[in-house]
Amino acid sequence: MALKIFLGNKLVDEADAKVSVFDHGLLYGDGVFEGIRVYSGRVFLHQQHIDRLYESAKAIRLVIPLSPADMKAAVEQTVKANNIDDGYVRLVVTRGAGSLGLDIRKTSNPQVIIIADTISLYPPETYTKGMQLVTASTIRNHPGALSSRIKSLNYLNNILARIEGTDAGMVEALMLNHKGEVAECTGDNIFIVKNRVLLTPGLDAGILEGITRNAVMELAVEAGYEVRETSLTRHDLYIADEMFLTGTAAEVVAVVGLDGRKIGSGEPGPVTKDLLARFQKLTRSET
Ligand code: PXG
């Protein structure tokens, strides 16, 4: 079924949803985006995603032509227009069309694009059995060059690492930072459990501040687990009791192998399962 796409300030048919080949989003990856889940017709953690979008835009000096409240309403409108009950929203803001040069003063009309569609998830056995990872040789962008907290349209860093995962037959790959510390995966944050304490790299490791990561940290504290943000090496990961990833698409997914080593028991661990259950409860209850 053809989708209705929010483009500019209104819904248009998918076939008419077109942007200029001179858009700096296309020419330079100059723009920002969000990926958001819809559960039972409700946009999950909507405000957090809107806030991150506007923070990303501010950091790249992109003025979004809609107010945050209007953007939120546009997302709701797009979800309703496409009858999305359980699905996925891709929210994109580009710099707009400009000249064939880097000068943003020659661009105009940032483009707001909202796509609401169904989502393809990992197969169910990924959740029951857990996934395997490899460490990519491509390190995460140096946060001094481009803050990893900006969810920008330039995802080449992550795509190159993901290719290495794909080549190894895996759906994700672990990325280290410029210091050789554990950063995150190509589209997911990472946690380990050691002696029932949750450990995850801090934002200073050069990671995206994942909204699922934040939600899971809150749920874990509520559940009485100790949670620590700390620098982690691959060695810490190899000797972890449990490992899991968090992300909008993945939710909470166990990692049971890394670089050919078995992690923990080689099966999704009790803390991971508990947190997945708590997270799924949140997706059903959050308003
Ligand atoms: N790290 C990176 C680099 C990401 O891109 C996450 C962590 C997890 O963040 P959230 O806020 O989602 O918990 C992401 C998010 C996709 C897709 O289509 C990717 C993400 C989100 C949604 C969809 O591959 N990445």
Coordinates of C-alpha atoms and ligand atoms in Angstrom, one line a residue:
M1 CA 0.0 0.0 0.0
A2 CA 1.3 3.4 -0.9
L3 CA 2.2 5.5 2.1
K4 CA 1.4 9.1 2.9
I5 CA 4.6 11.0 3.6
F6 CA 4.8 14.2 5.6
L7 CA 7.0 16.5 3.5
G8 CA 7.5 20.2 4.2
N9 CA 4.3 21.0 6.0
K10 CA 1.8 18.5 4.7
L11 CA 1.0 14.9 3.8
V12 CA 1.7 13.9 0.2
D13 CA 1.4 10.6 -1.7
E14 CA 4.6 8.5 -1.6
A15 CA 5.0 9.0 -5.3
D16 CA 5.0 12.8 -4.9
A17 CA 7.4 12.8 -1.9
K18 CA 10.5 14.1 -3.7
V19 CA 13.4 16.3 -2.6
S20 CA 15.9 18.2 -4.8
V21 CA 19.1 16.6 -6.0
F22 CA 20.7 19.8 -4.7
D23 CA 19.6 19.1 -1.2
H24 CA 22.7 19.1 1.1
G25 CA 21.2 16.2 2.9
L26 CA 21.9 14.2 -0.2
L27 CA 25.1 16.0 -1.3
Y28 CA 26.8 16.0 2.1
G29 CA 24.7 14.0 4.5
D30 CA 24.0 17.4 6.0
G31 CA 21.0 16.9 8.2
V32 CA 19.6 15.0 11.2
F33 CA 17.2 12.1 11.8
E34 CA 15.4 10.0 14.4
G35 CA 14.0 6.5 14.4
I36 CA 11.0 6.1 16.6
R37 CA 8.8 3.1 17.5
V38 CA 5.0 3.1 17.5
Y39 CA 3.4 0.6 19.9
S40 CA -0.4 0.1 19.8
G41 CA -0.8 3.4 17.9
R42 CA 1.2 5.3 20.5
V43 CA 4.5 7.0 19.6
F44 CA 7.0 5.6 22.1
L45 CA 9.1 8.0 24.2
H46 CA 8.0 10.7 21.7
Q47 CA 9.3 13.7 23.6
Q48 CA 12.7 12.2 24.1
H49 CA 13.1 11.7 20.4
I50 CA 11.9 15.2 19.6
D51 CA 14.3 16.7 22.1
R52 CA 17.2 14.7 20.6
L53 CA 16.3 15.8 17.1
Y54 CA 16.3 19.5 18.0
E55 CA 19.6 19.0 20.0
S56 CA 21.2 17.3 17.0
A57 CA 19.9 20.1 14.7
K58 CA 21.2 22.8 17.1
A59 CA 24.6 21.3 17.2
I60 CA 24.9 21.4 13.4
R61 CA 23.4 24.9 13.3
L62 CA 20.3 23.7 11.4
V63 CA 17.1 25.6 12.2
I64 CA 14.2 23.3 11.9
P65 CA 11.3 25.2 10.3
L66 CA 8.7 23.6 12.6
S67 CA 8.3 24.1 16.4
P68 CA 8.9 21.0 18.5
A69 CA 5.2 21.0 19.3
D70 CA 4.2 21.2 15.6
M71 CA 6.8 18.5 14.8
K72 CA 5.2 16.2 17.4
A73 CA 1.8 16.8 16.0
A74 CA 3.1 16.1 12.5
V75 CA 4.5 12.8 13.6
E76 CA 1.1 11.8 15.2
Q77 CA -0.7 12.9 12.1
T78 CA 1.6 10.8 9.8
V79 CA 1.1 7.7 12.0
K80 CA -2.7 8.1 11.9
A81 CA -2.8 8.8 8.2
N82 CA -1.0 5.5 7.5
N83 CA -3.0 3.5 10.1
I84 CA 0.2 2.4 11.8
D85 CA -0.5 0.4 14.9
D86 CA 2.8 -1.2 15.5
G87 CA 5.5 0.3 13.4
Y88 CA 8.3 2.7 12.9
V89 CA 8.7 6.4 12.2
R90 CA 11.7 7.9 10.4
L91 CA 12.0 11.6 11.0
V92 CA 14.5 13.4 8.8
V93 CA 15.4 17.1 8.5
T94 CA 17.8 18.0 5.8
R95 CA 19.7 21.3 5.3
G96 CA 17.7 21.9 2.1
A97 CA 18.7 22.7 -1.5
G98 CA 21.8 24.8 -2.1
S99 CA 24.7 25.2 -4.4
L100 CA 27.3 22.6 -5.2
G101 CA 29.4 23.9 -2.3
L102 CA 29.6 23.6 1.4
D103 CA 28.4 27.1 2.3
I104 CA 25.2 26.7 4.2
R105 CA 24.2 30.3 3.5
K106 CA 23.5 29.2 0.0
T107 CA 21.0 26.6 1.1
S108 CA 17.3 27.3 1.8
N109 CA 14.2 25.5 2.9
P110 CA 15.3 22.7 5.2
Q111 CA 13.2 19.7 4.3
V112 CA 11.1 17.9 7.0
I113 CA 10.4 14.3 6.0
I114 CA 8.3 12.0 8.2
I115 CA 7.8 8.4 7.1
A116 CA 5.6 6.0 9.1
D117 CA 5.8 2.4 8.1
T118 CA 5.9 -1.1 9.4
I119 CA 9.1 -2.3 10.9
S120 CA 11.2 -5.4 10.1
L121 CA 12.4 -6.9 13.3
Y122 CA 15.1 -9.5 14.1
P123 CA 13.7 -13.0 13.8
P124 CA 12.2 -14.3 17.1
E125 CA 15.1 -16.8 17.6
T126 CA 17.5 -13.8 18.0
Y127 CA 15.6 -13.0 21.2
T128 CA 15.4 -16.6 22.5
K129 CA 18.9 -17.6 21.6
G130 CA 20.8 -14.3 21.5
M131 CA 23.1 -12.9 18.9
Q132 CA 26.8 -13.2 18.0
L133 CA 29.0 -10.1 17.4
V134 CA 32.4 -9.4 15.9
T135 CA 34.5 -6.3 16.6
A136 CA 34.8 -4.1 13.6
S137 CA 38.2 -2.8 12.6
T138 CA 36.5 0.5 11.7
I139 CA 36.6 2.6 14.8
R140 CA 33.8 5.0 15.9
N141 CA 34.3 8.5 14.6
H142 CA 36.5 10.6 16.8
P143 CA 34.0 12.6 19.0
G144 CA 36.2 15.6 18.6
A145 CA 35.6 15.5 14.9
L146 CA 31.9 15.0 15.0
S147 CA 30.1 14.4 18.2
S148 CA 28.6 10.9 18.3
R149 CA 25.7 12.5 20.1
I150 CA 24.5 14.1 16.9
K151 CA 22.2 11.7 15.0
S152 CA 23.3 13.0 11.7
L153 CA 22.4 11.8 8.2
N154 CA 26.1 10.9 7.7
Y155 CA 26.1 7.3 8.9
L156 CA 29.1 6.1 6.8
N157 CA 31.2 5.4 9.9
N158 CA 28.5 3.0 11.2
I159 CA 27.7 1.6 7.7
L160 CA 31.4 0.6 7.2
A161 CA 31.4 -1.2 10.5
R162 CA 28.1 -2.9 9.8
I163 CA 29.5 -4.2 6.5
E164 CA 32.2 -6.0 8.5
G165 CA 29.5 -7.5 10.6
T166 CA 27.5 -8.6 7.6
D167 CA 30.7 -10.1 6.0
A168 CA 31.1 -12.2 9.2
G169 CA 27.4 -13.3 8.9
M170 CA 26.2 -11.2 11.8
V171 CA 23.5 -8.6 12.1
E172 CA 25.5 -6.2 14.3
A173 CA 29.1 -5.3 14.9
L174 CA 30.9 -3.9 17.9
M175 CA 32.7 -0.6 17.5
L176 CA 35.6 0.6 19.6
N177 CA 36.6 4.3 20.0
H178 CA 39.8 6.1 19.1
K179 CA 41.2 5.0 22.5
G180 CA 40.5 1.3 21.9
E181 CA 37.7 1.3 24.4
V182 CA 34.3 -0.2 23.8
A183 CA 31.9 2.4 22.3
E184 CA 28.7 0.9 20.9
C185 CA 27.4 -1.1 18.0
T186 CA 26.5 0.3 14.6
G187 CA 22.9 1.0 15.6
D188 CA 22.6 -0.1 19.2
N189 CA 24.2 0.7 22.6
I190 CA 25.9 -2.0 24.6
F191 CA 25.7 -3.2 28.2
I192 CA 27.3 -6.0 30.1
V193 CA 26.4 -7.6 33.4
K194 CA 29.1 -8.6 35.8
N195 CA 28.3 -9.8 39.3
R196 CA 24.7 -8.5 38.8
V197 CA 26.0 -5.0 38.2
L198 CA 25.1 -3.3 34.8
L199 CA 28.0 -1.6 33.1
T200 CA 27.8 0.5 30.0
P201 CA 30.2 3.0 28.3
G202 CA 29.6 6.6 29.3
L203 CA 28.8 9.3 26.8
D204 CA 32.5 10.3 26.9
A205 CA 33.3 7.0 25.1
G206 CA 31.9 8.7 22.0
I207 CA 28.5 7.1 21.6
L208 CA 25.0 8.1 20.7
E209 CA 22.9 8.8 23.8
G210 CA 20.4 6.1 23.0
I211 CA 16.9 6.7 24.2
T212 CA 16.4 2.9 24.7
R213 CA 19.7 3.0 26.7
N214 CA 18.4 5.7 29.0
A215 CA 15.0 4.0 29.4
V216 CA 16.7 0.6 30.3
M217 CA 19.1 2.3 32.8
E218 CA 16.0 3.8 34.5
L219 CA 14.2 0.5 34.5
A220 CA 17.3 -1.2 35.9
V221 CA 17.7 1.2 38.8
E222 CA 13.9 0.9 39.5
A223 CA 14.4 -2.8 39.6
G224 CA 17.2 -2.5 42.2
Y225 CA 20.2 -3.2 39.9
E226 CA 23.3 -1.1 40.3
V227 CA 24.1 0.6 37.0
R228 CA 27.5 2.1 36.3
E229 CA 28.7 4.1 33.3
T230 CA 32.3 3.3 32.9
S231 CA 35.0 2.8 30.3
L232 CA 35.1 -0.8 29.1
T233 CA 37.6 -2.9 27.2
R234 CA 37.0 -5.9 25.0
H235 CA 38.5 -7.9 27.8
D236 CA 35.7 -6.8 30.1
L237 CA 33.2 -7.9 27.5
Y238 CA 34.9 -11.3 27.0
I239 CA 34.6 -12.1 30.7
A240 CA 31.1 -10.7 31.2
D241 CA 28.4 -12.8 32.8
E242 CA 25.9 -11.3 30.3
M243 CA 25.8 -8.9 27.4
F244 CA 23.0 -7.1 25.7
L245 CA 22.2 -4.4 23.2
T246 CA 19.6 -1.7 23.4
G247 CA 18.1 0.3 20.5
T248 CA 14.8 1.5 19.0
A249 CA 14.6 -1.4 16.6
A250 CA 16.2 -4.1 18.7
E251 CA 14.7 -3.1 22.1
V252 CA 16.8 -5.3 24.4
V253 CA 18.6 -8.2 22.8
A254 CA 21.1 -10.6 24.3
V255 CA 24.6 -11.1 22.9
V256 CA 25.9 -14.6 23.5
G257 CA 29.1 -14.5 21.5
L258 CA 31.8 -12.0 20.6
D259 CA 34.8 -12.5 18.4
G260 CA 34.4 -16.3 18.6
R261 CA 34.2 -16.3 22.4
K262 CA 31.2 -17.5 24.3
I263 CA 29.8 -14.8 26.5
G264 CA 28.6 -16.0 29.9
S265 CA 26.7 -19.3 29.6
G266 CA 26.2 -18.8 25.9
E267 CA 22.5 -18.2 26.4
P268 CA 20.5 -15.1 27.2
G269 CA 21.1 -14.4 30.9
P270 CA 18.6 -13.8 33.7
V271 CA 19.3 -10.0 34.0
T272 CA 18.9 -9.5 30.3
K273 CA 15.6 -11.4 30.2
D274 CA 14.3 -9.5 33.2
L275 CA 15.2 -6.2 31.6
L276 CA 13.7 -7.2 28.2
A277 CA 10.4 -8.1 30.1
R278 CA 10.4 -4.8 31.9
F279 CA 11.1 -2.9 28.7
Q280 CA 8.3 -4.6 26.9
K281 CA 6.0 -3.8 29.7
L282 CA 7.0 -0.1 29.3
T283 CA 6.3 -0.2 25.6
R284 CA 2.8 -1.4 26.4
S285 CA 2.2 1.1 29.2
E286 CA 4.0 4.2 28.4
T287 CA 1.8 7.1 27.5
Ligands
PXG1 N1 23.9 3.9 18.6 C1 23.7 4.3 17.3 C2 24.9 4.7 16.5 C3 22.4 4.4 16.8 O1 22.3 4.8 15.5 C4 21.5 3.6 18.9 C5 22.8 3.6 19.4 C6 20.4 3.3 19.8 O2 19.7 4.5 20.1 P1 18.1 4.6 20.4 O3 17.8 6.0 20.7 O4 17.4 4.0 19.2 O5 17.9 3.7 21.6 C7 21.3 4.1 17.6 C8 19.9 4.1 17.0 C9 17.9 1.6 11.8 C10 17.8 2.3 13.1 O6 16.9 1.8 11.0 C11 18.9 2.6 13.8 C12 18.8 3.3 15.0 C13 17.5 3.6 15.5 C14 16.4 3.2 14.8 C15 16.5 2.6 13.6 O7 18.9 1.0 11.6 N2 19.9 3.6 15.7

